PDB file of C-alpha atoms in Angstrom:
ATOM      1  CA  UNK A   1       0.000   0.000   0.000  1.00  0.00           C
ATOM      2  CA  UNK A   2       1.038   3.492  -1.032  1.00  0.00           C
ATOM      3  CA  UNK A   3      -0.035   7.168  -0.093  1.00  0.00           C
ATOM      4  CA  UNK A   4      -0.286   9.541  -2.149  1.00  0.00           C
ATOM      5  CA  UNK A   5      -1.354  13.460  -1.083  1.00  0.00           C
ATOM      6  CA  UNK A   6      -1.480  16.586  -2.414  1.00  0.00           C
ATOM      7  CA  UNK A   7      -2.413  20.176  -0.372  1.00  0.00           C
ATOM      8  CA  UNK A   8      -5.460  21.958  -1.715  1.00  0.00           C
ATOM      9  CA  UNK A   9      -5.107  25.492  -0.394  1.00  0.00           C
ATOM     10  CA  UNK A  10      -7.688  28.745  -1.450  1.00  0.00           C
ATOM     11  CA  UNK A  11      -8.250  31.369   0.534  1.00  0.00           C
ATOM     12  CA  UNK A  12     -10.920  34.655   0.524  1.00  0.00           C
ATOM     13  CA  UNK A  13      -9.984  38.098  -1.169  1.00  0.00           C
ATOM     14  CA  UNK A  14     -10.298  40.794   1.621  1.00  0.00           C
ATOM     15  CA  UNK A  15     -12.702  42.313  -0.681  1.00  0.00           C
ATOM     16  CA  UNK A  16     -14.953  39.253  -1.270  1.00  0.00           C
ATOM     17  CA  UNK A  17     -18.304  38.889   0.762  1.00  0.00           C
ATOM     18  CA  UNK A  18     -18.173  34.886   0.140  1.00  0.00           C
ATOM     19  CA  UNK A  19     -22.092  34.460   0.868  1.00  0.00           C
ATOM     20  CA  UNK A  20     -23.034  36.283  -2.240  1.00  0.00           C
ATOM     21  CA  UNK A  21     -21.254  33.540  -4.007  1.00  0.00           C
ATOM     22  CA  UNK A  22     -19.378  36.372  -5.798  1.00  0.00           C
ATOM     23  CA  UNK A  23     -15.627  34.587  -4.740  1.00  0.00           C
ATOM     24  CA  UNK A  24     -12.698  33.711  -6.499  1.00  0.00           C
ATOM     25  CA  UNK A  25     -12.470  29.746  -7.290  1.00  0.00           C
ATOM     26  CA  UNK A  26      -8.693  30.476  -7.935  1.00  0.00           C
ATOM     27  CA  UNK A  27      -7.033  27.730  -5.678  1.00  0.00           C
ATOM     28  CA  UNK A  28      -3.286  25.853  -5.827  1.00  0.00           C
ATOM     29  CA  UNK A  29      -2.794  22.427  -5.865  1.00  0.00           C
ATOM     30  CA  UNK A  30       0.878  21.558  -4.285  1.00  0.00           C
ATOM     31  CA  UNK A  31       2.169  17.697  -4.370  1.00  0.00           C
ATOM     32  CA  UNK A  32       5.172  16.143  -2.409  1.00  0.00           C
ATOM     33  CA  UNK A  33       7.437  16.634  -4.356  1.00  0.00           C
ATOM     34  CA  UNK A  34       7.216  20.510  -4.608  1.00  0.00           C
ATOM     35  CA  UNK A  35       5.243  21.274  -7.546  1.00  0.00           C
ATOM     36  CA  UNK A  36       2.451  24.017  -7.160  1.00  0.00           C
ATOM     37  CA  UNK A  37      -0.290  23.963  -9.961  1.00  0.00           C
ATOM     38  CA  UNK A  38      -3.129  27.367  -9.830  1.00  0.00           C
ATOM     39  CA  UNK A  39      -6.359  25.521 -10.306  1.00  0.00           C
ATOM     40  CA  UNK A  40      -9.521  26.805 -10.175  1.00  0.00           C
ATOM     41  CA  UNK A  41     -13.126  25.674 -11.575  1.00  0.00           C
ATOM     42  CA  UNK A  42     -14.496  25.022 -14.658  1.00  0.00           C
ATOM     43  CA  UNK A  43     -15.739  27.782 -16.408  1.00  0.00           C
ATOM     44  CA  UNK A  44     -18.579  25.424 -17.499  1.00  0.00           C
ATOM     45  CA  UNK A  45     -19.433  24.607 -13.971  1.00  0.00           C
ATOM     46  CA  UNK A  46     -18.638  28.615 -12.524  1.00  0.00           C
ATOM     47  CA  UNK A  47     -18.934  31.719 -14.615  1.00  0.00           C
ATOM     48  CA  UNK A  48     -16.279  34.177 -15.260  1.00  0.00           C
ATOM     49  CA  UNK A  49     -15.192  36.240 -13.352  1.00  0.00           C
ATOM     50  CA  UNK A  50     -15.285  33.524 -10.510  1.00  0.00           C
ATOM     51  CA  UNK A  51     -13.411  31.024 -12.264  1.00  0.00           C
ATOM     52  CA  UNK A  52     -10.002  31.345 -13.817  1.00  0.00           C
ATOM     53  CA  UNK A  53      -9.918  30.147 -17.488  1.00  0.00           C
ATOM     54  CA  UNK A  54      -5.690  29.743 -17.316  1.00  0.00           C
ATOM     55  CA  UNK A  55      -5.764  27.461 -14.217  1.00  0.00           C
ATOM     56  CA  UNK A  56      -6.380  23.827 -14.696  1.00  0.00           C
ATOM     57  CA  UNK A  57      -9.818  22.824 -13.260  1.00  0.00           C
ATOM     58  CA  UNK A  58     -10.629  19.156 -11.632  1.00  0.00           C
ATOM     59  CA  UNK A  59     -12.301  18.005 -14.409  1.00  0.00           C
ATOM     60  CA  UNK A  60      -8.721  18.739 -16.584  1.00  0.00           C
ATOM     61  CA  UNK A  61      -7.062  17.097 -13.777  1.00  0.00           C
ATOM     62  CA  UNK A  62      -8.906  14.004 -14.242  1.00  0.00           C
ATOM     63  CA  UNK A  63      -8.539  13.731 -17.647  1.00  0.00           C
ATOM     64  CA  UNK A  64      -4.848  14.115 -17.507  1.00  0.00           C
ATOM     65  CA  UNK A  65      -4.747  11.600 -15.038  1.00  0.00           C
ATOM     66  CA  UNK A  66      -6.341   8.951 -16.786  1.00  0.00           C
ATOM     67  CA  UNK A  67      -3.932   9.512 -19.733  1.00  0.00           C
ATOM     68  CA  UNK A  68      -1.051  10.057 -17.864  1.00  0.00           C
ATOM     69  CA  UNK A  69      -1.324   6.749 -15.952  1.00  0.00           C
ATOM     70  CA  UNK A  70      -2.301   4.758 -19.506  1.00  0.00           C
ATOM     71  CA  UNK A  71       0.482   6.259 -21.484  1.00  0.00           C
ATOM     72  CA  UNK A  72       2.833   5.717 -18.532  1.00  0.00           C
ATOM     73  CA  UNK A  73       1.291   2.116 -18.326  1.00  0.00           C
ATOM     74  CA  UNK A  74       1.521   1.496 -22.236  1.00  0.00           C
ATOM     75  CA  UNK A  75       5.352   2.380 -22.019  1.00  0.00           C
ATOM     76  CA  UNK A  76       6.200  -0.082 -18.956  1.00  0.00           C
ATOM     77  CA  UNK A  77       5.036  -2.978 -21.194  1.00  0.00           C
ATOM     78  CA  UNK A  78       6.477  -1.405 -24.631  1.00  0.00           C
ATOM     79  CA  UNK A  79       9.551  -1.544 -22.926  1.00  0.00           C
ATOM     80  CA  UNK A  80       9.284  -5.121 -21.606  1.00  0.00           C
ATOM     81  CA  UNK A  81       7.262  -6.249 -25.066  1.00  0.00           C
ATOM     82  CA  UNK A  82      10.579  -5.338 -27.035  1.00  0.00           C
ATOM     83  CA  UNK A  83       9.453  -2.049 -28.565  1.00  0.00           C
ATOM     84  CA  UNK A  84      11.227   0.954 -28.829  1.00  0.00           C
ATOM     85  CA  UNK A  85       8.917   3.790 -28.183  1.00  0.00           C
ATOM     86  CA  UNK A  86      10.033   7.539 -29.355  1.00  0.00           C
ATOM     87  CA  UNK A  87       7.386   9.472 -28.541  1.00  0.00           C
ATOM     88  CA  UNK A  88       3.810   9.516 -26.903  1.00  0.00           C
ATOM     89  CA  UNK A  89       1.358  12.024 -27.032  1.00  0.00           C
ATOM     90  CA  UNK A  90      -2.421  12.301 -26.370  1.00  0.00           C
ATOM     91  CA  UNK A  91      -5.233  14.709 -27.047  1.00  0.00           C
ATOM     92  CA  UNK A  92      -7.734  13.106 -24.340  1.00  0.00           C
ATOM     93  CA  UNK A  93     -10.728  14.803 -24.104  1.00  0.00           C
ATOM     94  CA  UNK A  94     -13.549  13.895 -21.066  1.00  0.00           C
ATOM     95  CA  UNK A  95     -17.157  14.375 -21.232  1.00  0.00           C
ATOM     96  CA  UNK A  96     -19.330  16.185 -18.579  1.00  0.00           C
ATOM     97  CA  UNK A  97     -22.790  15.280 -18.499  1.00  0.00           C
ATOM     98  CA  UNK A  98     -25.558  13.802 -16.241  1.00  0.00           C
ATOM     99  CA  UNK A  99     -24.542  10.093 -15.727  1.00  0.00           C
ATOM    100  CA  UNK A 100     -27.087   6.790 -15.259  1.00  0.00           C
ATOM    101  CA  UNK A 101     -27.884   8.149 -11.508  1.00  0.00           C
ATOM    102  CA  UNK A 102     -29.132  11.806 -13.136  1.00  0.00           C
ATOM    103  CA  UNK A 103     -25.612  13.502 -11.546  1.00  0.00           C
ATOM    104  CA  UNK A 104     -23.320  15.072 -12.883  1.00  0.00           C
ATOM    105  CA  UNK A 105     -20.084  13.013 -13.873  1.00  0.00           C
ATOM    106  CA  UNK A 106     -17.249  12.497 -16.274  1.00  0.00           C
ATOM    107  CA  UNK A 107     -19.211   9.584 -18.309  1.00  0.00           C
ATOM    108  CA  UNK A 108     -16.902   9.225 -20.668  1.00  0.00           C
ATOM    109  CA  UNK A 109     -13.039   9.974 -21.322  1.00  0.00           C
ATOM    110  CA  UNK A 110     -11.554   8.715 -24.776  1.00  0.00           C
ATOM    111  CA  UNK A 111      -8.228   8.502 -25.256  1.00  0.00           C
ATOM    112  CA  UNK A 112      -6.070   9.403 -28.858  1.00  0.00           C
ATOM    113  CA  UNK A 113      -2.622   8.936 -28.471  1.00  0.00           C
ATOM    114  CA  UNK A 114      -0.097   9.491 -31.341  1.00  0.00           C
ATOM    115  CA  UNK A 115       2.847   6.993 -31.110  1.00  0.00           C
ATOM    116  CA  UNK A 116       6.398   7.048 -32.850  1.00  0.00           C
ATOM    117  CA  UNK A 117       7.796   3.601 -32.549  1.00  0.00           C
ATOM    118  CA  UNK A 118      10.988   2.755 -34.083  1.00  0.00           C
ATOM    119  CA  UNK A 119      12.901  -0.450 -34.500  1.00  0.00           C
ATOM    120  CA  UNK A 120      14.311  -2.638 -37.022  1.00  0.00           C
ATOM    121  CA  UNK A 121      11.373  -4.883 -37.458  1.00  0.00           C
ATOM    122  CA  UNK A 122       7.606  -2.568 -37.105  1.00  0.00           C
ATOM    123  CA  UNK A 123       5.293  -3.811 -34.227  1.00  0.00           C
ATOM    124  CA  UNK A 124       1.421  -5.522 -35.504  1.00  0.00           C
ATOM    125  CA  UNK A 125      -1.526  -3.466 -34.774  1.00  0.00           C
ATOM    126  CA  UNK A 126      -2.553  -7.165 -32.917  1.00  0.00           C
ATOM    127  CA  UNK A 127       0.209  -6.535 -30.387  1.00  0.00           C
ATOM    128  CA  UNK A 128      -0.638  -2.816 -29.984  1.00  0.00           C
ATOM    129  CA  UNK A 129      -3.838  -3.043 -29.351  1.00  0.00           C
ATOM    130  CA  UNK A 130      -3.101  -5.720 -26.900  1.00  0.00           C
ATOM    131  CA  UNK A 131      -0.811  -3.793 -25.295  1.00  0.00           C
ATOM    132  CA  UNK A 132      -3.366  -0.248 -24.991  1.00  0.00           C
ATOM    133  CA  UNK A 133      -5.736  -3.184 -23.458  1.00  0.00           C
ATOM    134  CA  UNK A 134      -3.218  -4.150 -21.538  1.00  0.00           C
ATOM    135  CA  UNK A 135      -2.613  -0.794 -19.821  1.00  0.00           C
ATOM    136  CA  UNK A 136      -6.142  -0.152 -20.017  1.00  0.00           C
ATOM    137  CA  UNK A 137      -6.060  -3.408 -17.288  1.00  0.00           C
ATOM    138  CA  UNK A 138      -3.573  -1.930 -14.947  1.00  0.00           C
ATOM    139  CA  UNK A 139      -4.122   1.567 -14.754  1.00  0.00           C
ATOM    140  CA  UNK A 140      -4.061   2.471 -11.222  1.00  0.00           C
ATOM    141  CA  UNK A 141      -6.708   5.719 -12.360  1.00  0.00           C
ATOM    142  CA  UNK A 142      -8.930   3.810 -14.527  1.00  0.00           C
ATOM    143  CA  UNK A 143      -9.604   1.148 -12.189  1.00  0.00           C
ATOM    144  CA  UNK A 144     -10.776   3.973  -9.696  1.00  0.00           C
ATOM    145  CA  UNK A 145     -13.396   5.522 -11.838  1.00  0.00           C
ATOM    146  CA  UNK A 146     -16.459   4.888 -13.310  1.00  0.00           C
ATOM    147  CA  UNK A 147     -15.659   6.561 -16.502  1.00  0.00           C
ATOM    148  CA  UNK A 148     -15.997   4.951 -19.808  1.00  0.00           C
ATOM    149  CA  UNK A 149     -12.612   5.308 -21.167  1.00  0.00           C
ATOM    150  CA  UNK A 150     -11.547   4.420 -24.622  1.00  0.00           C
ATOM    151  CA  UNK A 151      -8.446   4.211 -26.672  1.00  0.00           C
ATOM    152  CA  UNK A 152      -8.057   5.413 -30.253  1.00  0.00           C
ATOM    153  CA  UNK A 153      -5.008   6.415 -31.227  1.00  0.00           C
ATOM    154  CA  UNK A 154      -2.638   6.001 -33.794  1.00  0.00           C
ATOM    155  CA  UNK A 155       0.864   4.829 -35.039  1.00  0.00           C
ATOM    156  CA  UNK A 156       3.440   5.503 -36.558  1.00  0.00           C
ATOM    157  CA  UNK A 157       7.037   3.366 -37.444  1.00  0.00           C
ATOM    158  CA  UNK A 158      10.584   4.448 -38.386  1.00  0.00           C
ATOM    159  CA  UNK A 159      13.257   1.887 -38.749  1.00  0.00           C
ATOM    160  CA  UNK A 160      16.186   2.494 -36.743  1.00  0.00           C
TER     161      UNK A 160
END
């Protein structure tokens, strides 16, 4: 078993009245090892000026996660199915809406990551996909959410 933590800190302009709702959502997320990320809500979920559109919002945050912890995933077993992976990125996009129960949830987060694999012999889009399945399995992030979460992404192959 592992712990994991982060601080979630905010605190109320002097000029703010707070019950008039009329506060800044403007917050900072600071992890373990030091790094400090300005978060704040959605602008879907709280109007501007409330919310601030350059901070990353929880929603964000859980998209990213999901990714992060595939692509990291996907690269552990590359790595031990042979490949040679050059690059990995992702546009991952979640979707907010009102879930089974009638809340509201990210239902659904899909997945598109571009891959550059070199080598001298190209991988099969067989052991790929088994491999996105694979990681799919043992994310740590996906096997904590509800979340319909689907992988579509592409590849591409250089020879060394």
């Amino acid at each position: 078993m592992s712990h994991h933590q982060a601080e979630i800190a905010w605190r109320r302009a002097v000029d703010e009245r707070f019950v008039d709702s009329k506060y800044s959502r403007a917050h900072h997320w600071k992890f373990d090892g030091g790094a400090t990320v300005a978060a704040s809500s959605a602008v879907s979920s709280v109007p501007l000026p409330y919310s601030k559109v350059a901070n990353v919002d929880p929603e964000e945050a859980l998209v990213a996660a999901v990714s992060s912890c595939h692509m990291l995933m996907f690269l552990y077993l590359a790595a031990r199915a042979g490949l040679v992976i050059d690059a990995y990125s992702d546009q991952a996009v979640g979707v907010l809406e009102s879930d089974a129960r009638g809340r509201r949830s990210i239902t659904t987060v899909k997945l598109a990551p571009a891959i550059v694999i070199c080598g001298l012999v190209p991988p099969t889009d067989a052991l790929l996909e088994r491999l996105h399945h694979e990681a799919h399995e043992e994310c740590y992030i996906a096997n904590s959410v509800r979340s319909q979460i689907t992988v579509a992404g592409t590849w591409t192959y250089h020879p060394s």
